[in-house]
PDB file of C-alpha atoms and ligand atoms in Angstrom:
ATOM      1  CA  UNK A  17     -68.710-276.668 -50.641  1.00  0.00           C
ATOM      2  CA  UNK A  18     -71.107-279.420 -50.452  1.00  0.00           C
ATOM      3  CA  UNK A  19     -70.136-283.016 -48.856  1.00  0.00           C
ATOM      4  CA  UNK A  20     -70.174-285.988 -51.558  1.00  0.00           C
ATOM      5  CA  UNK A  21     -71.665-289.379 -51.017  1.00  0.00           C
ATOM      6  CA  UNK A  22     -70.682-291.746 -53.673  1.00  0.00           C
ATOM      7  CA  UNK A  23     -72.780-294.831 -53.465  1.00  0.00           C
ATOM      8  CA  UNK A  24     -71.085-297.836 -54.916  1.00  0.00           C
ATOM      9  CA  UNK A  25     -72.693-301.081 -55.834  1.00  0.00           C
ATOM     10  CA  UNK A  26     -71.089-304.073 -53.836  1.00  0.00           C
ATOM     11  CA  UNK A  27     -71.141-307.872 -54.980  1.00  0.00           C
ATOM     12  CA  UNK A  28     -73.175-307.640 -57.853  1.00  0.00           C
ATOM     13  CA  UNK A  29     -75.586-305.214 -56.965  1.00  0.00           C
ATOM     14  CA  UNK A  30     -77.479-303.845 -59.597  1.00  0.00           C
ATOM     15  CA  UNK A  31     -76.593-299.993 -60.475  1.00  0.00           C
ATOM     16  CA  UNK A  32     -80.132-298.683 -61.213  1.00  0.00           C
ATOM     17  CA  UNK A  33     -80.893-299.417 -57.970  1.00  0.00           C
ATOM     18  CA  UNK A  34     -78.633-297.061 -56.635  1.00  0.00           C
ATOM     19  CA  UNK A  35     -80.144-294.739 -59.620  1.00  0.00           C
ATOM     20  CA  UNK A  36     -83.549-294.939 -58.268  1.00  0.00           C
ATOM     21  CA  UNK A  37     -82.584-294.562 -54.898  1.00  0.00           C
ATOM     22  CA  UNK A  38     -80.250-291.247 -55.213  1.00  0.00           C
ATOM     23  CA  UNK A  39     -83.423-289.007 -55.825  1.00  0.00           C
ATOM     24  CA  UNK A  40     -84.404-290.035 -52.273  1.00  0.00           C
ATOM     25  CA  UNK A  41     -81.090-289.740 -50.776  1.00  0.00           C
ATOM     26  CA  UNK A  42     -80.406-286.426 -52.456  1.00  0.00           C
ATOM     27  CA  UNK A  43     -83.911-285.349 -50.857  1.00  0.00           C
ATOM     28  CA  UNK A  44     -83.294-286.752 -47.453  1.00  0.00           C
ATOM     29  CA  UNK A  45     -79.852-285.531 -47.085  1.00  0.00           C
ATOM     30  CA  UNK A  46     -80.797-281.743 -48.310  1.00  0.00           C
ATOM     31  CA  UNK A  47     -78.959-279.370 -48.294  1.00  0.00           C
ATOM     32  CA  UNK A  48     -75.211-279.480 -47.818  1.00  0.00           C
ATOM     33  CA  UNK A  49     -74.898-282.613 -49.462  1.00  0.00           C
ATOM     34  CA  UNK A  50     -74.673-284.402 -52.960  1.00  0.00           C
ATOM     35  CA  UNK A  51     -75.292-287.973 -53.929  1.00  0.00           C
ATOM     36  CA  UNK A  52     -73.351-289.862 -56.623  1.00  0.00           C
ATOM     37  CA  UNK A  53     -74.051-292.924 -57.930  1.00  0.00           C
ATOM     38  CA  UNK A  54     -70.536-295.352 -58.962  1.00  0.00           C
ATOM     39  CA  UNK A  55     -71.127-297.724 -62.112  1.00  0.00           C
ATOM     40  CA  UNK A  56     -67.761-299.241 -60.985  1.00  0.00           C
ATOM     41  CA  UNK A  57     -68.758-301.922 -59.090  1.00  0.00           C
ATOM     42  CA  UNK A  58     -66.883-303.349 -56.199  1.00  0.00           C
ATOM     43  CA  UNK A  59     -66.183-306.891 -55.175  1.00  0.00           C
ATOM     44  CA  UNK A  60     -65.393-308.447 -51.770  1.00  0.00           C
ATOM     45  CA  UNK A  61     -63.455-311.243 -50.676  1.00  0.00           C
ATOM     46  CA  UNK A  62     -65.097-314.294 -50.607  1.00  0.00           C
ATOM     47  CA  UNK A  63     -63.319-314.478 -46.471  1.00  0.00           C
ATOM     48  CA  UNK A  64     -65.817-311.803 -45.701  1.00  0.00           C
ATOM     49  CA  UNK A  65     -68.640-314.126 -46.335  1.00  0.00           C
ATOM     50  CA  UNK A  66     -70.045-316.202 -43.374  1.00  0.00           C
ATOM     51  CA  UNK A  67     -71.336-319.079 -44.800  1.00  0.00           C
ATOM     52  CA  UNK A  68     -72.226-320.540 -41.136  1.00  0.00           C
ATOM     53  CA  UNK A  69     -74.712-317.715 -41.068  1.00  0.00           C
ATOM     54  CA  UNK A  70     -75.085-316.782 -44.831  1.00  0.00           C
ATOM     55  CA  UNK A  71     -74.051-312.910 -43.882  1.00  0.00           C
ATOM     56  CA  UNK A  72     -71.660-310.762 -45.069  1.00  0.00           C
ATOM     57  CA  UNK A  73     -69.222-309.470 -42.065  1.00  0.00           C
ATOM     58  CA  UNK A  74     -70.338-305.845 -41.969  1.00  0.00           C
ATOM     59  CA  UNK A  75     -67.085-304.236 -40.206  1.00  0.00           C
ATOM     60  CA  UNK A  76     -64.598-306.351 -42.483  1.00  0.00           C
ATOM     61  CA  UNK A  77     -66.535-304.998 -45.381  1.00  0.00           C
ATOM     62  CA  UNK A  78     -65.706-301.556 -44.352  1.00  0.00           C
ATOM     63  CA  UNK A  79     -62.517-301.902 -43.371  1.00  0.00           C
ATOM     64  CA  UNK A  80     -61.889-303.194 -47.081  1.00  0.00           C
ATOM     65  CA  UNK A  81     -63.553-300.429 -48.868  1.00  0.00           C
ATOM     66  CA  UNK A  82     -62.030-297.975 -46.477  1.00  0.00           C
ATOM     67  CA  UNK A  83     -58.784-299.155 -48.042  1.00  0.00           C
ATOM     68  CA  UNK A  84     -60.221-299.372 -51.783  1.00  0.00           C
ATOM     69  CA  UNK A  85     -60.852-296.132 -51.787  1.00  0.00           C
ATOM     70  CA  UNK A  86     -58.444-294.612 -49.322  1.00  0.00           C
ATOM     71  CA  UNK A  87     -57.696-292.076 -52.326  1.00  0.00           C
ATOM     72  CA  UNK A  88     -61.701-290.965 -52.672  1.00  0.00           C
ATOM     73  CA  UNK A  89     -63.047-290.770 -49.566  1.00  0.00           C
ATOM     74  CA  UNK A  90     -61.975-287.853 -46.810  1.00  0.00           C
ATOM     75  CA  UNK A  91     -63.934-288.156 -43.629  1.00  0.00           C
ATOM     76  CA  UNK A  92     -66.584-285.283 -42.968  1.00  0.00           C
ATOM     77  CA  UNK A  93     -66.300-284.232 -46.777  1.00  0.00           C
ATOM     78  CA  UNK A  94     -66.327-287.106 -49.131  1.00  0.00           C
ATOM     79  CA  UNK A  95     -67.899-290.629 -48.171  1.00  0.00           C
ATOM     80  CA  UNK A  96     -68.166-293.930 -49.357  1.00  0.00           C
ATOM     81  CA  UNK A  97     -71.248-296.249 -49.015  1.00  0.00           C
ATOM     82  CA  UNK A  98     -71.286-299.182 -49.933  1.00  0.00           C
ATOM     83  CA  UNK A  99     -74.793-301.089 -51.206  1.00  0.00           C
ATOM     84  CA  UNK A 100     -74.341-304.854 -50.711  1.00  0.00           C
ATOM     85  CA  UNK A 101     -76.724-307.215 -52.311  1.00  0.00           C
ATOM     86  CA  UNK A 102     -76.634-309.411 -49.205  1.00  0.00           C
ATOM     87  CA  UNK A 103     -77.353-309.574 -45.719  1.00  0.00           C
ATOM     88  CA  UNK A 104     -74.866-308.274 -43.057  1.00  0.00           C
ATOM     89  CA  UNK A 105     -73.782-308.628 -39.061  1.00  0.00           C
ATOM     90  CA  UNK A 106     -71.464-306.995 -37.036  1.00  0.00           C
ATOM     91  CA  UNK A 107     -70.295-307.598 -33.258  1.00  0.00           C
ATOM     92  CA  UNK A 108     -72.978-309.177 -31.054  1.00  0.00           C
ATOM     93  CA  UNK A 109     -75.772-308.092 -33.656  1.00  0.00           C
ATOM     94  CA  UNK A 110     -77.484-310.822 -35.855  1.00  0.00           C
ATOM     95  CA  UNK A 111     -77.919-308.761 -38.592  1.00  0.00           C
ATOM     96  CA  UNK A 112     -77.358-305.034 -39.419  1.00  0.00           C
ATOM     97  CA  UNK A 113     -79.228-303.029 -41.735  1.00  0.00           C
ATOM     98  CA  UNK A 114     -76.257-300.632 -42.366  1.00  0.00           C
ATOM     99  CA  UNK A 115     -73.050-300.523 -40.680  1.00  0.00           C
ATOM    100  CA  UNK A 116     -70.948-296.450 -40.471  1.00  0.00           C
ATOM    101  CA  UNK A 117     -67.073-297.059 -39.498  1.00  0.00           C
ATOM    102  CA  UNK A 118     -66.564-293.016 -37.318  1.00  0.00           C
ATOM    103  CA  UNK A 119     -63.652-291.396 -38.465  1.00  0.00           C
ATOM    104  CA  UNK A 120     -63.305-293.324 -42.179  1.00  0.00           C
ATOM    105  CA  UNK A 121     -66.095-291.512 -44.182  1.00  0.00           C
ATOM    106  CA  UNK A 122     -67.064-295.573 -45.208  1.00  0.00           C
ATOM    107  CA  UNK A 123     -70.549-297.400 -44.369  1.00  0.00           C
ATOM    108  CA  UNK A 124     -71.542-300.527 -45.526  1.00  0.00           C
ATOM    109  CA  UNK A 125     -75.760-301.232 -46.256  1.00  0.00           C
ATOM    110  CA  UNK A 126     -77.467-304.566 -47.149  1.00  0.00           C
ATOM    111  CA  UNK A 127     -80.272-305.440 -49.387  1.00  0.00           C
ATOM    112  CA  UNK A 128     -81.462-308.150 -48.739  1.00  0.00           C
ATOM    113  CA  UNK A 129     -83.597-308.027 -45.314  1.00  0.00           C
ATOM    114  CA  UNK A 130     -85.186-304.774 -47.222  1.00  0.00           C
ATOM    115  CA  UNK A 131     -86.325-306.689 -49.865  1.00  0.00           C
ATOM    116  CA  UNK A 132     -88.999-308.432 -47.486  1.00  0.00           C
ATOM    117  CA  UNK A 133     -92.895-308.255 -48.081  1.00  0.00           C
ATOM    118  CA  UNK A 134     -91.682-305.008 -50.402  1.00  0.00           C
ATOM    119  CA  UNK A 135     -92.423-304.341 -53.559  1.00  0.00           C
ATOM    120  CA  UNK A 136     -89.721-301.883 -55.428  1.00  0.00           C
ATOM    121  CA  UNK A 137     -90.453-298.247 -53.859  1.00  0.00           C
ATOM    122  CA  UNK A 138     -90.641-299.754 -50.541  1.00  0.00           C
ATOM    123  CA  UNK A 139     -87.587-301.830 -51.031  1.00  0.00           C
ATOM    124  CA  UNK A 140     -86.424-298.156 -52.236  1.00  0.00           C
ATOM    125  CA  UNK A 141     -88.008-296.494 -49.421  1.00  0.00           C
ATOM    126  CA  UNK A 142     -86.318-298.787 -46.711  1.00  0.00           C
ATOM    127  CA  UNK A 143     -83.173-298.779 -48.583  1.00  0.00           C
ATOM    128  CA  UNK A 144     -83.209-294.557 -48.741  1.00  0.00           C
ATOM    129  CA  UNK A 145     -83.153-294.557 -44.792  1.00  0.00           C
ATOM    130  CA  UNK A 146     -80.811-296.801 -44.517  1.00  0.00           C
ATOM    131  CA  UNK A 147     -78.591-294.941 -46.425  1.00  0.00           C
ATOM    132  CA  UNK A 148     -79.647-291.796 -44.668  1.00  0.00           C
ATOM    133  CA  UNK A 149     -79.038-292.963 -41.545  1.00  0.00           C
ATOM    134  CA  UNK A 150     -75.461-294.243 -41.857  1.00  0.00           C
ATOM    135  CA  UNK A 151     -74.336-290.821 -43.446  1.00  0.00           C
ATOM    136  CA  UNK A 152     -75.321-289.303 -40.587  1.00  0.00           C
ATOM    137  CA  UNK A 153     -73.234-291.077 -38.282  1.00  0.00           C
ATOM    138  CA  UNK A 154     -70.526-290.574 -40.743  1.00  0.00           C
ATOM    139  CA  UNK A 155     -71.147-286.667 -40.244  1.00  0.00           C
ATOM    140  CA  UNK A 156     -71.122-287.668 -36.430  1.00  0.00           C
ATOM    141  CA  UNK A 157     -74.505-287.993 -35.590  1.00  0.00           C
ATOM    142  CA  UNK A 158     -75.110-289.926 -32.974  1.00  0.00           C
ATOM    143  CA  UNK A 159     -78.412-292.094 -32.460  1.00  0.00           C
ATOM    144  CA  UNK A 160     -81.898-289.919 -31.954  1.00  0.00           C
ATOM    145  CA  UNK A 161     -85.067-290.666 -29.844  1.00  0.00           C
ATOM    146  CA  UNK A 162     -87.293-288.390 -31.742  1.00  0.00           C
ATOM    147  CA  UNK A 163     -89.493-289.057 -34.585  1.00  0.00           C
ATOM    148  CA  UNK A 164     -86.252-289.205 -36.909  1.00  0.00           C
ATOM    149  CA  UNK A 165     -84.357-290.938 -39.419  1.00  0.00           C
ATOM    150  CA  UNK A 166     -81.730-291.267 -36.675  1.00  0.00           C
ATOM    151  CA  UNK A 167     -83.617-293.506 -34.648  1.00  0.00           C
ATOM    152  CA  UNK A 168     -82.112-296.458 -34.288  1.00  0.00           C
ATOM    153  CA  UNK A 169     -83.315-299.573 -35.571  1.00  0.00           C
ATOM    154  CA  UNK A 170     -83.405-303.269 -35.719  1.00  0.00           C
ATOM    155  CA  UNK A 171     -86.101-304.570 -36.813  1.00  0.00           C
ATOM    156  CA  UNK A 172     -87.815-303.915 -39.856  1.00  0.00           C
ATOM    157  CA  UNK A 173     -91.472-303.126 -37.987  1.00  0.00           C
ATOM    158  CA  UNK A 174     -88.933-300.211 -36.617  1.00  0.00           C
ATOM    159  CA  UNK A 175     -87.202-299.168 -39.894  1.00  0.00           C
ATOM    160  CA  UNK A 176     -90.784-298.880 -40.932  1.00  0.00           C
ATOM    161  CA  UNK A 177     -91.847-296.881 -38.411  1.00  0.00           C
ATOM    162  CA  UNK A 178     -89.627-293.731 -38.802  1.00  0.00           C
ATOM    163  CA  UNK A 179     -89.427-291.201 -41.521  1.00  0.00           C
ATOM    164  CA  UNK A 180     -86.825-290.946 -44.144  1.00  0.00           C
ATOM    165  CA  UNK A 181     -85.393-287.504 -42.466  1.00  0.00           C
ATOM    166  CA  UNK A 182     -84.288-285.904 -39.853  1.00  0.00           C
ATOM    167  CA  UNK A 183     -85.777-284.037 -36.987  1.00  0.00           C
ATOM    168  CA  UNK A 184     -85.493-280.457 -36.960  1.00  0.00           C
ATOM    169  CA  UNK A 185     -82.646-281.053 -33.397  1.00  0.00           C
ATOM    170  CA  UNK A 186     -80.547-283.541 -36.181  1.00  0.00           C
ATOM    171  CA  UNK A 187     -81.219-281.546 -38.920  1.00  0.00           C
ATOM    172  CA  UNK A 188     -79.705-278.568 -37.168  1.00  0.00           C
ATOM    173  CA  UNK A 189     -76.579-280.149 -35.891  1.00  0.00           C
ATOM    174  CA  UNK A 190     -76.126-282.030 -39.463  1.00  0.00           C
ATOM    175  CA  UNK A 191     -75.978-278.375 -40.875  1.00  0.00           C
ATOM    176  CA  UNK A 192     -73.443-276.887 -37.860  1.00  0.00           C
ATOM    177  CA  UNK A 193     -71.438-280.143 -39.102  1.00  0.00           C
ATOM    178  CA  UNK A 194     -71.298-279.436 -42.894  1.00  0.00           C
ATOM    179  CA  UNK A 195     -70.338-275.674 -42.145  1.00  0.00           C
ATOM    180  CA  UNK A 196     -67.404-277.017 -39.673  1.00  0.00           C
ATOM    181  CA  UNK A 197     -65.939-278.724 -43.374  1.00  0.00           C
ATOM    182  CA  UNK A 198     -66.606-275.593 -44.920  1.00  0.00           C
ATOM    183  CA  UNK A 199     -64.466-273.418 -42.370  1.00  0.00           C
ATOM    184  CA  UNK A 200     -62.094-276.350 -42.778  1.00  0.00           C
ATOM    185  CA  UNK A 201     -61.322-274.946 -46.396  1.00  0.00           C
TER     186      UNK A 201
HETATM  187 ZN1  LIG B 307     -77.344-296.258 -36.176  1.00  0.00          ZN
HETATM  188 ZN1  LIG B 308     -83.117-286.647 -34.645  1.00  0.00          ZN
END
């Protein structure tokens, strides 16, 4: 058994972004996992757009795709991330790069800081961590202080600044975790 991503495109986001970015998902991720890309497109209500700050509101996003596609995803086995083209914020953050709801196998990621001084396989680059990083804490990894894609980050100097994968401690515990859904049945 192998745990699914499917990576849907949110508010107009364009699919072959999610194409290009999949081969670096897929390779980040490794073993134990498989990435899917959705052409179906989702679309959120306009009530989840702050236009006092111009940012989407990350954990109302989730919440809606949680409930979308409350007869895809199962939590630990089959996730949902959503790709917004869009910036995001949640709680007392100004902005989030990605946002993981524990518990609902749904995260949320948004474009549009990543898109700064980067040309297309940076944008890419960035966007694959992102990505990376919110599946793990859907697998129930927590934040790292190693040189790892678990790292947290909020600032793009520090998104920058980590690799794309995890460290051999995450890496190990991601692996105990995808086993745990294979005992499961
Ligand atoms: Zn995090
Ligand atoms: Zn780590």
């Amino acid at each position: 058994m192998v745990v699914r991503v499917l990576l849907v495109p949110v508010n107009g986001l364009d699919v072959r972004i999610l194409d290009n970015v999949e081969p670096l998902v897929t390779e980040s991720l490794g073993r134990g996992f498989r990435v899917l890309v959705s052409v179906w497109s989702a679309t959120v209500p306009l009530a989840f757009y702050d236009f006092s700050r111009m940012q989407y509101r990350a954990e109302a996003i989730n919440a809606y795709l949680s409930e979308l596609f409350k007869d895809v995803v199962k939590p630990g086995r089959r996730l949902v991330v959503g790709v917004v083209e869009g910036d995001g914020y949640a709680d007392d953050l100004n902005f989030v790069f990605g946002l993981a709801t524990p518990g609902t196998g749904v995260a949320s990621v948004y474009t549009r800081r990543l898109w700064i001084d980067a040309h297309l396989s940076f944008f890419l680059e960035r966007l694959a961590k992102v990505i990376t990083h919110e599946v793990g804490h859907l697998m129930g990894l927590p934040h790292c202080r190693n040189n790892c894609v678990m790292r947290f980050s909020n600032s793009l100097a520090e998104l920058d600044a980590k690799p794309r994968f995890f460290c051999p401690s995450c890496r190990a515990r991601l692996d105990r975790l995808v086993l745990d859904v294979d005992n499961e049945g």
